[in-house]
């Protein structure tokens, strides 16, 4: 089950080597994203695309906000 | 959106998935750096002053009078322990109020706030139209970041 995390927990995960993924569309990612984040838009999250991700590596995803 | 993405990643075999639910907006509002093509100077955050006076709702009128008088914007923002904005106080708020009255009883509740990622020019145009001299800047979750003065952008 995915875990909701705060900013401080995100900091810790990233320090430990987690993969950061922005799931917003590519245009929004190009305009502005968090340092180190890759872009896998929600609409592209197919098995083929997700196969690019190491399944054993912790992953943190984000979009614009919680609303 | 990130919740759906998190579930989809887990369904497709990623073992440890975490959802930073507050997202990019909260990151920006926290003053963290970002990467990309956007003009950061055009944002409210770039023009936000963190020189802002705050008090808790339990502070008394007598406590707050000198704080308002000394504030550069003539404004005190009332916040709770989590730094969430509860209200505002100006000198006019304090007229005729007894010194021992809690400020939470007379503050102006629910003040208009702006988000740090909003375009500064558009926000200041709205401020000019409505004769607003200063606005509180907050995160989506309500925490105070600072204040945006109405002075023109150079």
PDB file of N, CA and C in Angstrom, chain B residues 42-96:
ATOM      1  N   UNK B  42       8.916  36.121 -11.571  1.00  0.00           N
ATOM      2  CA  UNK B  42       7.551  36.577 -11.849  1.00  0.00           C
ATOM      3  C   UNK B  42       6.563  36.131 -10.778  1.00  0.00           C
ATOM      4  N   UNK B  43       7.020  35.298  -9.870  1.00  0.00           N
ATOM      5  CA  UNK B  43       6.125  34.726  -8.867  1.00  0.00           C
ATOM      6  C   UNK B  43       5.995  35.597  -7.622  1.00  0.00           C
ATOM      7  N   UNK B  44       4.887  35.433  -6.946  1.00  0.00           N
ATOM      8  CA  UNK B  44       4.676  36.111  -5.660  1.00  0.00           C
ATOM      9  C   UNK B  44       5.815  35.788  -4.690  1.00  0.00           C
ATOM     10  N   UNK B  45       6.250  34.551  -4.671  1.00  0.00           N
ATOM     11  CA  UNK B  45       7.281  34.152  -3.706  1.00  0.00           C
ATOM     12  C   UNK B  45       8.531  35.018  -3.810  1.00  0.00           C
ATOM     13  N   UNK B  46       8.895  35.406  -5.033  1.00  0.00           N
ATOM     14  CA  UNK B  46      10.109  36.202  -5.214  1.00  0.00           C
ATOM     15  C   UNK B  46       9.975  37.599  -4.624  1.00  0.00           C
ATOM     16  N   UNK B  47       8.760  38.042  -4.375  1.00  0.00           N
ATOM     17  CA  UNK B  47       8.507  39.393  -3.873  1.00  0.00           C
ATOM     18  C   UNK B  47       7.949  39.375  -2.451  1.00  0.00           C
ATOM     19  N   UNK B  48       7.986  38.199  -1.840  1.00  0.00           N
ATOM     20  CA  UNK B  48       7.422  38.031  -0.505  1.00  0.00           C
ATOM     21  C   UNK B  48       8.436  38.407   0.563  1.00  0.00           C
ATOM     22  N   UNK B  49       7.989  39.234   1.500  1.00  0.00           N
ATOM     23  CA  UNK B  49       8.821  39.612   2.634  1.00  0.00           C
ATOM     24  C   UNK B  49       8.517  38.691   3.802  1.00  0.00           C
ATOM     25  N   UNK B  50       9.562  38.180   4.412  1.00  0.00           N
ATOM     26  CA  UNK B  50       9.359  37.348   5.603  1.00  0.00           C
ATOM     27  C   UNK B  50       9.483  38.182   6.877  1.00  0.00           C
ATOM     28  N   UNK B  51       9.658  39.500   6.694  1.00  0.00           N
ATOM     29  CA  UNK B  51       9.683  40.425   7.832  1.00  0.00           C
ATOM     30  C   UNK B  51       8.234  40.734   8.207  1.00  0.00           C
ATOM     31  N   UNK B  52       7.642  39.842   8.982  1.00  0.00           N
ATOM     32  CA  UNK B  52       6.223  39.941   9.288  1.00  0.00           C
ATOM     33  C   UNK B  52       6.019  39.683  10.784  1.00  0.00           C
ATOM     34  N   UNK B  53       5.117  40.431  11.376  1.00  0.00           N
ATOM     35  CA  UNK B  53       4.853  40.289  12.813  1.00  0.00           C
ATOM     36  C   UNK B  53       3.732  39.289  13.037  1.00  0.00           C
ATOM     37  N   UNK B  54       3.963  38.359  13.959  1.00  0.00           N
ATOM     38  CA  UNK B  54       2.938  37.361  14.268  1.00  0.00           C
ATOM     39  C   UNK B  54       2.716  37.285  15.777  1.00  0.00           C
ATOM     40  N   UNK B  55       1.510  36.929  16.147  1.00  0.00           N
ATOM     41  CA  UNK B  55       1.181  36.661  17.553  1.00  0.00           C
ATOM     42  C   UNK B  55       0.228  35.482  17.587  1.00  0.00           C
ATOM     43  N   UNK B  56       0.082  34.881  18.747  1.00  0.00           N
ATOM     44  CA  UNK B  56      -0.893  33.815  18.929  1.00  0.00           C
ATOM     45  C   UNK B  56      -2.241  34.394  19.320  1.00  0.00           C
ATOM     46  N   UNK B  57      -3.322  33.631  19.157  1.00  0.00           N
ATOM     47  CA  UNK B  57      -4.668  34.152  19.453  1.00  0.00           C
ATOM     48  C   UNK B  57      -4.889  34.460  20.928  1.00  0.00           C
ATOM     49  N   UNK B  58      -4.048  33.887  21.778  1.00  0.00           N
ATOM     50  CA  UNK B  58      -4.211  34.125  23.213  1.00  0.00           C
ATOM     51  C   UNK B  58      -3.520  35.400  23.670  1.00  0.00           C
ATOM     52  N   UNK B  59      -2.724  36.017  22.779  1.00  0.00           N
ATOM     53  CA  UNK B  59      -2.067  37.280  23.132  1.00  0.00           C
ATOM     54  C   UNK B  59      -3.130  38.324  23.445  1.00  0.00           C
ATOM     55  N   UNK B  60      -2.793  39.236  24.325  1.00  0.00           N
ATOM     56  CA  UNK B  60      -3.778  40.254  24.700  1.00  0.00           C
ATOM     57  C   UNK B  60      -3.592  41.513  23.846  1.00  0.00           C
ATOM     58  N   UNK B  61      -4.633  42.317  23.852  1.00  0.00           N
ATOM     59  CA  UNK B  61      -4.587  43.592  23.117  1.00  0.00           C
ATOM     60  C   UNK B  61      -3.393  44.421  23.579  1.00  0.00           C
ATOM     61  N   UNK B  62      -3.150  44.410  24.906  1.00  0.00           N
ATOM     62  CA  UNK B  62      -2.014  45.163  25.438  1.00  0.00           C
ATOM     63  C   UNK B  62      -0.686  44.665  24.913  1.00  0.00           C
ATOM     64  N   UNK B  63      -0.582  43.347  24.693  1.00  0.00           N
ATOM     65  CA  UNK B  63       0.646  42.771  24.117  1.00  0.00           C
ATOM     66  C   UNK B  63       0.820  43.190  22.659  1.00  0.00           C
ATOM     67  N   UNK B  64      -0.290  43.274  21.954  1.00  0.00           N
ATOM     68  CA  UNK B  64      -0.239  43.426  20.501  1.00  0.00           C
ATOM     69  C   UNK B  64      -0.096  44.895  20.070  1.00  0.00           C
ATOM     70  N   UNK B  65      -0.580  45.825  20.888  1.00  0.00           N
ATOM     71  CA  UNK B  65      -0.505  47.246  20.494  1.00  0.00           C
ATOM     72  C   UNK B  65       0.900  47.670  20.040  1.00  0.00           C
ATOM     73  N   UNK B  66       1.942  47.419  20.844  1.00  0.00           N
ATOM     74  CA  UNK B  66       3.282  47.853  20.402  1.00  0.00           C
ATOM     75  C   UNK B  66       3.794  47.087  19.183  1.00  0.00           C
ATOM     76  N   UNK B  67       3.317  45.859  19.013  1.00  0.00           N
ATOM     77  CA  UNK B  67       3.745  45.052  17.858  1.00  0.00           C
ATOM     78  C   UNK B  67       3.183  45.660  16.570  1.00  0.00           C
ATOM     79  N   UNK B  68       1.918  46.017  16.595  1.00  0.00           N
ATOM     80  CA  UNK B  68       1.302  46.653  15.417  1.00  0.00           C
ATOM     81  C   UNK B  68       1.982  47.986  15.122  1.00  0.00           C
ATOM     82  N   UNK B  69       2.218  48.751  16.181  1.00  0.00           N
ATOM     83  CA  UNK B  69       2.809  50.084  15.984  1.00  0.00           C
ATOM     84  C   UNK B  69       4.196  49.992  15.361  1.00  0.00           C
ATOM     85  N   UNK B  70       4.918  48.928  15.685  1.00  0.00           N
ATOM     86  CA  UNK B  70       6.292  48.802  15.195  1.00  0.00           C
ATOM     87  C   UNK B  70       6.384  48.100  13.852  1.00  0.00           C
ATOM     88  N   UNK B  71       5.313  47.478  13.410  1.00  0.00           N
ATOM     89  CA  UNK B  71       5.375  46.691  12.171  1.00  0.00           C
ATOM     90  C   UNK B  71       5.469  47.590  10.945  1.00  0.00           C
ATOM     91  N   UNK B  72       6.333  47.216  10.028  1.00  0.00           N
ATOM     92  CA  UNK B  72       6.570  48.022   8.824  1.00  0.00           C
ATOM     93  C   UNK B  72       5.321  48.176   7.969  1.00  0.00           C
ATOM     94  N   UNK B  73       4.424  47.191   8.041  1.00  0.00           N
ATOM     95  CA  UNK B  73       3.212  47.230   7.228  1.00  0.00           C
ATOM     96  C   UNK B  73       1.980  47.601   8.056  1.00  0.00           C
ATOM     97  N   UNK B  74       2.179  47.850   9.347  1.00  0.00           N
ATOM     98  CA  UNK B  74       1.042  48.157  10.210  1.00  0.00           C
ATOM     99  C   UNK B  74       0.085  46.990  10.342  1.00  0.00           C
ATOM    100  N   UNK B  75       0.641  45.795  10.237  1.00  0.00           N
ATOM    101  CA  UNK B  75      -0.184  44.586  10.209  1.00  0.00           C
ATOM    102  C   UNK B  75       0.449  43.510  11.090  1.00  0.00           C
ATOM    103  N   UNK B  76      -0.387  42.874  11.892  1.00  0.00           N
ATOM    104  CA  UNK B  76       0.053  41.709  12.666  1.00  0.00           C
ATOM    105  C   UNK B  76      -0.811  40.534  12.247  1.00  0.00           C
ATOM    106  N   UNK B  77      -0.174  39.404  12.021  1.00  0.00           N
ATOM    107  CA  UNK B  77      -0.907  38.210  11.610  1.00  0.00           C
ATOM    108  C   UNK B  77      -0.999  37.263  12.799  1.00  0.00           C
ATOM    109  N   UNK B  78      -2.212  36.813  13.046  1.00  0.00           N
ATOM    110  CA  UNK B  78      -2.460  35.897  14.158  1.00  0.00           C
ATOM    111  C   UNK B  78      -2.350  34.471  13.626  1.00  0.00           C
ATOM    112  N   UNK B  79      -1.479  33.699  14.247  1.00  0.00           N
ATOM    113  CA  UNK B  79      -1.248  32.318  13.800  1.00  0.00           C
ATOM    114  C   UNK B  79      -1.379  31.365  14.984  1.00  0.00           C
ATOM    115  N   UNK B  80      -1.641  30.094  14.665  1.00  0.00           N
ATOM    116  CA  UNK B  80      -1.678  29.091  15.738  1.00  0.00           C
ATOM    117  C   UNK B  80      -0.293  28.447  15.887  1.00  0.00           C
ATOM    118  N   UNK B  81      -0.215  27.420  16.695  1.00  0.00           N
ATOM    119  CA  UNK B  81       1.085  26.799  16.957  1.00  0.00           C
ATOM    120  C   UNK B  81       1.698  26.175  15.705  1.00  0.00           C
ATOM    121  N   UNK B  82       0.854  25.820  14.735  1.00  0.00           N
ATOM    122  CA  UNK B  82       1.339  25.242  13.480  1.00  0.00           C
ATOM    123  C   UNK B  82       1.651  26.335  12.444  1.00  0.00           C
ATOM    124  N   UNK B  83       1.577  27.586  12.868  1.00  0.00           N
ATOM    125  CA  UNK B  83       1.847  28.750  12.013  1.00  0.00           C
ATOM    126  C   UNK B  83       0.792  28.926  10.921  1.00  0.00           C
ATOM    127  N   UNK B  84      -0.384  28.348  11.157  1.00  0.00           N
ATOM    128  CA  UNK B  84      -1.508  28.538  10.229  1.00  0.00           C
ATOM    129  C   UNK B  84      -2.170  29.884  10.525  1.00  0.00           C
ATOM    130  N   UNK B  85      -2.493  30.618   9.464  1.00  0.00           N
ATOM    131  CA  UNK B  85      -3.075  31.951   9.617  1.00  0.00           C
ATOM    132  C   UNK B  85      -4.512  31.852  10.138  1.00  0.00           C
ATOM    133  N   UNK B  86      -4.758  32.560  11.256  1.00  0.00           N
ATOM    134  CA  UNK B  86      -6.104  32.595  11.828  1.00  0.00           C
ATOM    135  C   UNK B  86      -6.789  33.926  11.571  1.00  0.00           C
ATOM    136  N   UNK B  87      -6.013  35.003  11.550  1.00  0.00           N
ATOM    137  CA  UNK B  87      -6.612  36.317  11.375  1.00  0.00           C
ATOM    138  C   UNK B  87      -5.551  37.394  11.280  1.00  0.00           C
ATOM    139  N   UNK B  88      -6.020  38.636  11.174  1.00  0.00           N
ATOM    140  CA  UNK B  88      -5.099  39.777  11.106  1.00  0.00           C
ATOM    141  C   UNK B  88      -5.574  40.862  12.067  1.00  0.00           C
ATOM    142  N   UNK B  89      -4.617  41.715  12.410  1.00  0.00           N
ATOM    143  CA  UNK B  89      -4.905  42.835  13.309  1.00  0.00           C
ATOM    144  C   UNK B  89      -4.198  44.072  12.782  1.00  0.00           C
ATOM    145  N   UNK B  90      -4.922  45.185  12.740  1.00  0.00           N
ATOM    146  CA  UNK B  90      -4.333  46.492  12.454  1.00  0.00           C
ATOM    147  C   UNK B  90      -4.624  47.408  13.637  1.00  0.00           C
ATOM    148  N   UNK B  91      -4.033  48.598  13.618  1.00  0.00           N
ATOM    149  CA  UNK B  91      -4.254  49.520  14.733  1.00  0.00           C
ATOM    150  C   UNK B  91      -5.733  49.817  14.910  1.00  0.00           C
ATOM    151  N   UNK B  92      -6.435  49.918  13.789  1.00  0.00           N
ATOM    152  CA  UNK B  92      -7.870  50.234  13.881  1.00  0.00           C
ATOM    153  C   UNK B  92      -8.653  49.128  14.578  1.00  0.00           C
ATOM    154  N   UNK B  93      -8.129  47.893  14.505  1.00  0.00           N
ATOM    155  CA  UNK B  93      -8.794  46.773  15.171  1.00  0.00           C
ATOM    156  C   UNK B  93      -8.780  46.957  16.683  1.00  0.00           C
ATOM    157  N   UNK B  94      -7.745  47.646  17.158  1.00  0.00           N
ATOM    158  CA  UNK B  94      -7.508  47.716  18.599  1.00  0.00           C
ATOM    159  C   UNK B  94      -8.176  48.908  19.274  1.00  0.00           C
ATOM    160  N   UNK B  95      -8.714  49.814  18.470  1.00  0.00           N
ATOM    161  CA  UNK B  95      -9.336  51.008  19.042  1.00  0.00           C
ATOM    162  C   UNK B  95     -10.465  50.599  19.995  1.00  0.00           C
ATOM    163  N   UNK B  96     -10.420  51.163  21.182  1.00  0.00           N
ATOM    164  CA  UNK B  96     -11.455  50.943  22.208  1.00  0.00           C
ATOM    165  C   UNK B  96     -11.443  49.534  22.814  1.00  0.00           C
TER     166      UNK B  96
END
